[in-house]
mmCIF file of C-alpha atoms in Angstrom:
data_model
loop_
_atom_site.group_PDB
_atom_site.id
_atom_site.type_symbol
_atom_site.label_atom_id
_atom_site.label_comp_id
_atom_site.label_asym_id
_atom_site.label_seq_id
_atom_site.Cartn_x
_atom_site.Cartn_y
_atom_site.Cartn_z
ATOM 1 C CA MET A 410 -22.987 15.403 -47.454
ATOM 2 C CA PRO A 411 -26.635 18.152 -48.063
ATOM 3 C CA ASP A 412 -27.373 20.262 -45.755
ATOM 4 C CA THR A 413 -30.600 19.297 -43.958
ATOM 5 C CA THR A 414 -33.334 20.540 -41.702
ATOM 6 C CA ASP A 415 -35.988 19.270 -38.682
ATOM 7 C CA ALA A 416 -38.442 19.180 -41.444
ATOM 8 C CA GLU A 417 -36.289 17.036 -43.801
ATOM 9 C CA GLY A 418 -34.728 14.676 -41.129
ATOM 10 C CA LEU A 419 -31.788 14.864 -39.499
ATOM 11 C CA THR A 420 -28.374 13.264 -40.587
ATOM 12 C CA VAL A 421 -26.870 10.786 -38.341
ATOM 13 C CA GLY A 422 -24.490 13.605 -36.858
ATOM 14 C CA GLN A 423 -27.020 15.539 -36.372
ATOM 15 C CA VAL A 424 -28.206 12.942 -34.571
ATOM 16 C CA SER A 425 -25.682 12.674 -32.278
ATOM 17 C CA GLU A 426 -24.904 15.751 -31.288
ATOM 18 C CA ARG A 427 -28.377 16.211 -30.466
ATOM 19 C CA LEU A 428 -28.361 13.427 -27.820
ATOM 20 C CA ASP A 429 -25.356 13.287 -26.785
ATOM 21 C CA VAL A 430 -24.406 9.606 -28.345
ATOM 22 C CA THR A 431 -22.057 8.638 -30.844
ATOM 23 C CA VAL A 432 -22.692 7.991 -34.162
ATOM 24 C CA ARG A 433 -21.045 3.940 -33.405
ATOM 25 C CA ALA A 434 -23.887 3.867 -31.390
ATOM 26 C CA LEU A 435 -26.546 5.015 -33.804
ATOM 27 C CA HIS A 436 -24.591 3.114 -36.654
ATOM 28 C CA HIS A 437 -25.508 -0.458 -33.745
ATOM 29 C CA TRP A 438 -28.673 0.414 -33.202
ATOM 30 C CA ASP A 439 -29.685 0.660 -37.207
ATOM 31 C CA GLU A 440 -27.747 -2.704 -37.647
ATOM 32 C CA ILE A 441 -29.975 -4.673 -35.173
ATOM 33 C CA GLY A 442 -33.126 -3.063 -36.675
ATOM 34 C CA LEU A 443 -33.690 -1.415 -32.926
ATOM 35 C CA ALA A 444 -33.888 2.668 -34.417
ATOM 36 C CA ARG A 445 -33.998 2.735 -37.602
ATOM 37 C CA PRO A 446 -33.758 5.762 -39.708
ATOM 38 C CA SER A 447 -36.931 6.262 -42.085
ATOM 39 C CA LEU A 448 -35.914 8.330 -44.820
ATOM 40 C CA ARG A 449 -32.391 8.347 -47.121
ATOM 41 C CA THR A 450 -31.364 10.868 -49.505
ATOM 42 C CA PRO A 451 -31.101 10.392 -53.010
ATOM 43 C CA ALA A 452 -27.257 10.436 -52.346
ATOM 44 C CA GLY A 453 -28.103 7.392 -50.310
ATOM 45 C CA TYR A 454 -27.753 9.727 -46.582
ATOM 46 C CA ARG A 455 -30.010 7.898 -43.469
ATOM 47 C CA LEU A 456 -32.379 10.729 -42.712
ATOM 48 C CA TYR A 457 -34.202 10.154 -38.703
ATOM 49 C CA THR A 458 -37.855 11.751 -38.652
ATOM 50 C CA VAL A 459 -39.612 13.334 -35.906
ATOM 51 C CA PRO A 460 -41.135 10.409 -34.663
ATOM 52 C CA ASP A 461 -37.408 8.188 -35.277
ATOM 53 C CA LEU A 462 -36.008 11.033 -32.927
ATOM 54 C CA GLY A 463 -38.515 10.270 -30.171
ATOM 55 C CA ARG A 464 -38.113 6.441 -30.395
ATOM 56 C CA LEU A 465 -33.903 7.272 -30.263
ATOM 57 C CA HIS A 466 -35.133 8.993 -27.045
ATOM 58 C CA ARG A 467 -37.332 6.443 -25.448
ATOM 59 C CA ILE A 468 -33.919 3.904 -25.995
ATOM 60 C CA VAL A 469 -31.854 6.940 -24.558
ATOM 61 C CA VAL A 470 -33.744 7.102 -21.434
ATOM 62 C CA TYR A 471 -33.729 3.165 -21.063
ATOM 63 C CA ARG A 472 -30.449 3.113 -21.685
ATOM 64 C CA GLU A 473 -29.254 5.370 -19.169
ATOM 65 C CA LEU A 474 -31.172 3.280 -16.455
ATOM 66 C CA GLY A 475 -29.650 0.257 -17.040
ATOM 67 C CA LEU A 476 -31.764 -1.580 -19.341
ATOM 68 C CA GLY A 477 -29.927 -3.722 -21.801
ATOM 69 C CA LEU A 478 -31.107 -3.418 -25.733
ATOM 70 C CA ASP A 479 -32.934 -6.290 -26.266
ATOM 71 C CA LYS A 480 -34.802 -5.439 -22.818
ATOM 72 C CA ILE A 481 -35.268 -1.913 -24.492
ATOM 73 C CA ARG A 482 -36.675 -3.532 -27.715
ATOM 74 C CA ALA A 483 -38.484 -5.731 -25.834
ATOM 75 C CA VAL A 484 -40.310 -2.486 -23.711
ATOM 76 C CA LEU A 485 -40.751 -0.406 -27.406
ATOM 77 C CA ASP A 486 -41.967 -3.111 -29.704
ATOM 78 C CA ASP A 487 -43.780 -5.477 -27.392
ATOM 79 C CA SER A 488 -47.543 -4.369 -27.072
ATOM 80 C CA ALA A 489 -48.050 -7.490 -24.147
ATOM 81 C CA LYS A 490 -44.903 -6.021 -21.991
ATOM 82 C CA ASP A 491 -45.802 -4.754 -18.761
ATOM 83 C CA VAL A 492 -43.586 -2.250 -18.757
ATOM 84 C CA PRO A 493 -44.102 -1.190 -15.010
ATOM 85 C CA ALA A 494 -43.157 -5.239 -14.002
ATOM 86 C CA ALA A 495 -39.591 -4.672 -16.652
ATOM 87 C CA LEU A 496 -38.976 -1.229 -14.656
ATOM 88 C CA ARG A 497 -39.181 -2.862 -11.127
ATOM 89 C CA ALA A 498 -36.701 -5.569 -12.294
ATOM 90 C CA GLN A 499 -34.788 -3.209 -13.714
ATOM 91 C CA ARG A 500 -34.514 -1.207 -10.004
ATOM 92 C CA ALA A 501 -34.338 -4.506 -8.340
ATOM 93 C CA GLN A 502 -30.631 -4.604 -9.958
ATOM 94 C CA ILE A 503 -29.709 -1.392 -9.693
ATOM 95 C CA ALA A 504 -31.252 -1.483 -5.765
ATOM 96 C CA ALA A 505 -28.656 -4.600 -5.602
ATOM 97 C CA ARG A 506 -25.632 -3.008 -7.411
ATOM 98 C CA ILE A 507 -25.836 -0.142 -5.315
ATOM 99 C CA ASP A 508 -25.498 -2.245 -2.030
ATOM 100 C CA ARG A 509 -22.542 -4.135 -3.706
ATOM 101 C CA LEU A 510 -21.157 -0.835 -4.599
ATOM 102 C CA ARG A 511 -21.977 0.284 -0.850
ATOM 103 C CA GLN A 512 -20.388 -2.545 0.436
ATOM 104 C CA LEU A 513 -17.169 -2.714 -1.459
ATOM 105 C CA GLY A 514 -16.785 1.416 -0.343
ATOM 106 C CA THR A 515 -16.883 -0.357 3.103
ATOM 107 C CA GLY A 516 -13.803 -2.657 2.176
ATOM 108 C CA LEU A 517 -11.891 -0.092 0.502
ATOM 109 C CA ASP A 518 -11.999 1.723 3.679
ATOM 110 C CA ARG A 519 -11.276 -1.168 5.621
ATOM 111 C CA MET A 520 -8.350 -1.916 3.236
ATOM 112 C CA ILE A 521 -7.189 1.720 3.475
ATOM 113 C CA ASP A 522 -7.127 1.641 7.231
ATOM 114 C CA ALA A 523 -5.238 -1.399 7.594
ATOM 115 C CA HIS A 524 -3.039 0.001 5.595
ATOM 116 C CA GLU A 525 -2.360 3.071 8.029
ATOM 117 C CA HIS A 526 -2.968 1.344 11.157
ATOM 118 C CA GLY A 527 -2.192 -2.255 10.727
ATOM 119 C CA LEU A 528 -4.567 -3.169 13.610
ATOM 120 C CA LEU A 529 -8.327 -2.570 12.946
ATOM 121 C CA LEU A 530 -9.800 -3.207 16.850
ATOM 122 C CA THR A 531 -9.938 -0.817 19.580
ATOM 123 C CA ILE A 532 -7.647 -0.375 22.404
ATOM 124 C CA GLU A 533 -10.022 -2.730 24.664
ATOM 125 C CA GLN A 534 -10.118 -5.441 22.032
ATOM 126 C CA GLN A 535 -6.238 -5.442 21.232
ATOM 127 C CA ALA A 536 -6.012 -5.526 24.932
ATOM 128 C CA ALA A 537 -8.956 -8.104 25.750
ATOM 129 C CA ILE A 538 -6.904 -10.535 22.793
ATOM 130 C CA PHE A 539 -3.057 -10.186 23.445
ATOM 131 C CA GLY A 540 -3.024 -9.727 26.767
ATOM 132 C CA PRO A 541 -2.384 -6.805 29.496
ATOM 133 C CA GLY A 542 1.265 -6.676 28.170
ATOM 134 C CA TRP A 543 0.361 -5.434 24.678
ATOM 135 C CA ASN A 544 1.622 -2.038 23.885
ATOM 136 C CA PRO A 545 -1.802 -0.148 21.992
ATOM 137 C CA ASP A 546 1.131 1.803 20.320
ATOM 138 C CA GLY A 547 2.502 -1.369 18.518
ATOM 139 C CA PRO A 548 0.712 -1.107 15.467
ATOM 140 C CA VAL A 549 1.715 2.814 14.712
ATOM 141 C CA GLN A 550 5.724 2.026 15.637
ATOM 142 C CA ALA A 551 5.555 -1.051 13.141
ATOM 143 C CA ARG A 552 3.696 0.988 10.688
ATOM 144 C CA GLN A 553 6.679 3.644 10.904
ATOM 145 C CA ARG A 554 9.276 0.777 10.389
ATOM 146 C CA TYR A 555 7.596 -1.526 8.070
ATOM 147 C CA GLY A 556 5.546 0.436 6.237
ATOM 148 C CA ASP A 557 6.723 0.476 3.243
ATOM 149 C CA THR A 558 7.583 -2.595 3.080
ATOM 150 C CA THR A 559 6.332 -5.975 0.711
ATOM 151 C CA GLN A 560 5.195 -7.671 4.334
ATOM 152 C CA TRP A 561 3.697 -4.746 5.703
ATOM 153 C CA ARG A 562 1.059 -4.905 2.682
ATOM 154 C CA GLN A 563 0.165 -8.380 2.669
ATOM 155 C CA TYR A 564 -0.459 -8.171 6.708
ATOM 156 C CA ALA A 565 -2.443 -4.960 6.069
ATOM 157 C CA GLU A 566 -4.408 -7.249 3.521
ATOM 158 C CA ARG A 567 -4.834 -9.591 6.061
ATOM 159 C CA SER A 568 -5.619 -7.622 8.611
ATOM 160 C CA ALA A 569 -8.578 -5.805 6.448
ATOM 161 C CA SER A 570 -11.000 -8.791 6.592
ATOM 162 C CA ARG A 571 -10.112 -10.103 9.999
ATOM 163 C CA THR A 572 -12.497 -10.303 12.363
ATOM 164 C CA PRO A 573 -12.198 -9.846 16.427
ATOM 165 C CA GLU A 574 -13.005 -13.645 16.716
ATOM 166 C CA GLU A 575 -9.877 -14.594 14.047
ATOM 167 C CA TRP A 576 -7.795 -12.055 16.054
ATOM 168 C CA GLN A 577 -8.455 -14.219 18.747
ATOM 169 C CA ALA A 578 -7.533 -17.008 17.063
ATOM 170 C CA VAL A 579 -4.300 -15.425 15.620
ATOM 171 C CA ALA A 580 -3.148 -14.702 19.632
ATOM 172 C CA ASP A 581 -4.460 -17.928 20.893
ATOM 173 C CA ASP A 582 -1.987 -20.297 18.062
ATOM 174 C CA VAL A 583 0.941 -18.062 18.949
ATOM 175 C CA ALA A 584 0.287 -18.607 22.973
ATOM 176 C CA ARG A 585 0.540 -22.320 22.072
ATOM 177 C CA LEU A 586 3.733 -21.966 19.612
ATOM 178 C CA GLU A 587 4.937 -19.571 23.016
ATOM 179 C CA ARG A 588 4.514 -22.343 25.548
ATOM 180 C CA ALA A 589 5.154 -25.226 23.533
ATOM 181 C CA LEU A 590 8.744 -23.433 22.849
ATOM 182 C CA GLY A 591 9.459 -23.131 27.183
ATOM 183 C CA GLU A 592 8.574 -26.642 27.216
ATOM 184 C CA ALA A 593 11.556 -27.507 24.499
ATOM 185 C CA MET A 594 13.348 -25.743 26.107
ATOM 186 C CA ASP A 595 12.893 -27.535 29.278
ATOM 187 C CA ALA A 596 13.161 -30.556 27.946
ATOM 188 C CA GLY A 597 16.003 -29.957 26.524
ATOM 189 C CA VAL A 598 15.347 -30.246 22.622
ATOM 190 C CA THR A 599 18.416 -29.609 20.890
ATOM 191 C CA PRO A 600 19.310 -27.701 17.176
ATOM 192 C CA GLY A 601 18.791 -30.103 14.695
ATOM 193 C CA THR A 602 16.722 -32.722 15.889
ATOM 194 C CA PRO A 603 13.376 -33.445 14.447
ATOM 195 C CA GLU A 604 11.712 -31.821 17.699
ATOM 196 C CA ALA A 605 13.440 -28.931 16.800
ATOM 197 C CA ASN A 606 13.330 -28.617 13.464
ATOM 198 C CA HIS A 607 9.246 -28.930 13.943
ATOM 199 C CA LEU A 608 8.716 -26.467 16.228
ATOM 200 C CA VAL A 609 11.012 -23.897 13.559
ATOM 201 C CA ASP A 610 8.104 -24.996 10.792
ATOM 202 C CA ARG A 611 5.365 -24.786 13.647
ATOM 203 C CA HIS A 612 7.079 -21.160 13.993
ATOM 204 C CA ARG A 613 6.735 -20.079 10.087
ATOM 205 C CA GLU A 614 2.860 -21.776 9.921
ATOM 206 C CA VAL A 615 1.736 -19.897 12.682
ATOM 207 C CA PHE A 616 3.434 -16.791 11.697
ATOM 208 C CA ALA A 617 1.786 -16.561 8.111
ATOM 209 C CA SER A 618 -1.507 -15.428 9.841
ATOM 210 C CA TYR A 619 0.912 -12.000 9.590
ATOM 211 C CA PHE A 620 2.888 -12.579 5.999
ATOM 212 C CA PRO A 621 4.011 -15.602 4.392
ATOM 213 C CA LEU A 622 7.499 -16.548 6.397
ATOM 214 C CA SER A 623 10.300 -17.852 3.856
ATOM 215 C CA ARG A 624 12.939 -20.036 6.025
ATOM 216 C CA GLN A 625 15.781 -16.698 4.862
ATOM 217 C CA MET A 626 13.848 -14.796 6.313
ATOM 218 C CA GLN A 627 12.933 -16.650 9.564
ATOM 219 C CA VAL A 628 16.133 -16.595 9.728
ATOM 220 C CA CYS A 629 16.206 -12.879 10.054
ATOM 221 C CA LEU A 630 13.870 -13.177 12.103
ATOM 222 C CA GLY A 631 15.298 -14.836 14.816
ATOM 223 C CA ARG A 632 18.328 -12.724 14.710
ATOM 224 C CA MET A 633 16.413 -9.949 15.540
ATOM 225 C CA TYR A 634 14.353 -12.105 18.533
ATOM 226 C CA GLU A 635 17.582 -12.176 19.977
ATOM 227 C CA GLY A 636 19.319 -8.691 19.028
ATOM 228 C CA ASP A 637 16.175 -6.520 19.721
ATOM 229 C CA PRO A 638 15.908 -5.443 22.972
ATOM 230 C CA GLY A 639 12.057 -5.744 22.927
ATOM 231 C CA PHE A 640 11.665 -9.080 21.234
ATOM 232 C CA ALA A 641 14.121 -10.397 22.962
ATOM 233 C CA ALA A 642 12.559 -9.466 26.905
ATOM 234 C CA HIS A 643 9.599 -10.915 25.652
ATOM 235 C CA HIS A 644 10.432 -13.924 24.397
ATOM 236 C CA ASP A 645 13.142 -14.636 27.357
ATOM 237 C CA ALA A 646 10.109 -13.397 29.562
ATOM 238 C CA ILE A 647 8.758 -17.308 28.766
ATOM 239 C CA ARG A 648 12.214 -19.104 29.212
ATOM 240 C CA PRO A 649 15.336 -17.075 30.144
ATOM 241 C CA GLY A 650 17.517 -17.863 27.311
ATOM 242 C CA LEU A 651 15.076 -18.498 24.887
ATOM 243 C CA ALA A 652 15.733 -16.168 22.259
ATOM 244 C CA THR A 653 18.853 -17.030 21.601
ATOM 245 C CA TRP A 654 17.617 -20.875 21.777
ATOM 246 C CA PHE A 655 15.297 -20.363 19.393
ATOM 247 C CA ARG A 656 17.546 -18.826 16.900
ATOM 248 C CA GLN A 657 19.910 -21.839 17.371
ATOM 249 C CA LEU A 658 16.866 -24.267 16.205
ATOM 250 C CA VAL A 659 15.684 -21.795 13.405
ATOM 251 C CA ASP A 660 19.816 -21.265 12.220
ATOM 252 C CA ALA A 661 20.073 -25.151 11.830
ATOM 253 C CA ALA A 662 17.013 -26.430 10.479
ATOM 254 C CA ALA A 663 18.541 -23.469 8.042
ATOM 255 C CA ARG A 664 21.170 -25.124 6.925
ATOM 256 C CA ALA A 665 19.927 -28.646 6.648
ATOM 257 C CA HIS A 666 18.293 -26.473 3.852
ATOM 258 C CA GLY A 667 21.075 -25.647 2.134
ATOM 259 C CA ILE A 668 20.879 -21.793 3.648
ATOM 260 C CA ASP A 669 23.730 -20.184 5.576
ATOM 261 C CA PRO A 670 22.319 -18.109 8.250
ATOM 262 C CA ASP A 671 25.383 -15.570 8.421
ATOM 263 C CA THR A 672 24.429 -14.610 5.139
ATOM 264 C CA ALA A 673 20.816 -14.834 5.200
ATOM 265 C CA THR A 674 18.658 -12.209 3.842
ATOM 266 C CA TRP A 675 15.257 -10.380 4.458
ATOM 267 C CA GLU A 676 13.831 -11.070 1.223
ATOM 268 C CA GLU A 677 11.881 -8.573 -0.314
ATOM 269 C CA ASP A 678 9.523 -8.324 -3.283
ATOM 270 C CA ARG A 679 8.445 -5.393 -4.284
#
């Protein structure tokens, strides 16, 4: 390629370096007629003149402001174009984009907090929603115990977008289910009956507020309700023996669906 000076014109490569624009972009602008070099050497190399460079500077500025190539062409070539109006419209679009990015940033902050802490509620909100017996250290303990599981991640994703009012609805659903379990136990509902199976299905539906619960996982959860001192005490406070009774309901429903409760395992999809 022949050596050229600014007086003679600048090559594509020189313009690329001077304006920090890719050669590919310059070729594209040439092809679409946005910014064509005015000169060519006898060998056919394109050269940009000083006026060409001025146009390119303006293109770069407007592109940095976010204008599309069609809008840039209109600003540069349409003498009737109201440039301030076009720039105000672009500013409005940028402001809307900034607002959207702020919202995304807030959402990311909530997601991070939810993954790290579980509940995005104050201690006062937790006590008001879940009752005076609620342990405010429970979410931290759950994070320490289950934080590396798929279910914790699913729980965190739900928690990140859940309002206090939505948490209240979840707590109300759980309370209604627990009352129904106590009443069914009082009424002598036995494992394997339609009434028992309905309660087992309802339990899975309510629990889905935290994360999806398969039948095999429900069997494992029933074992934990019975075997874990904290869970057993909670359920037995509703009705003495309820933890064991409910585990039997879950096991019978699982058998009806071809699942052996003795070999059921927690399904962890990592």
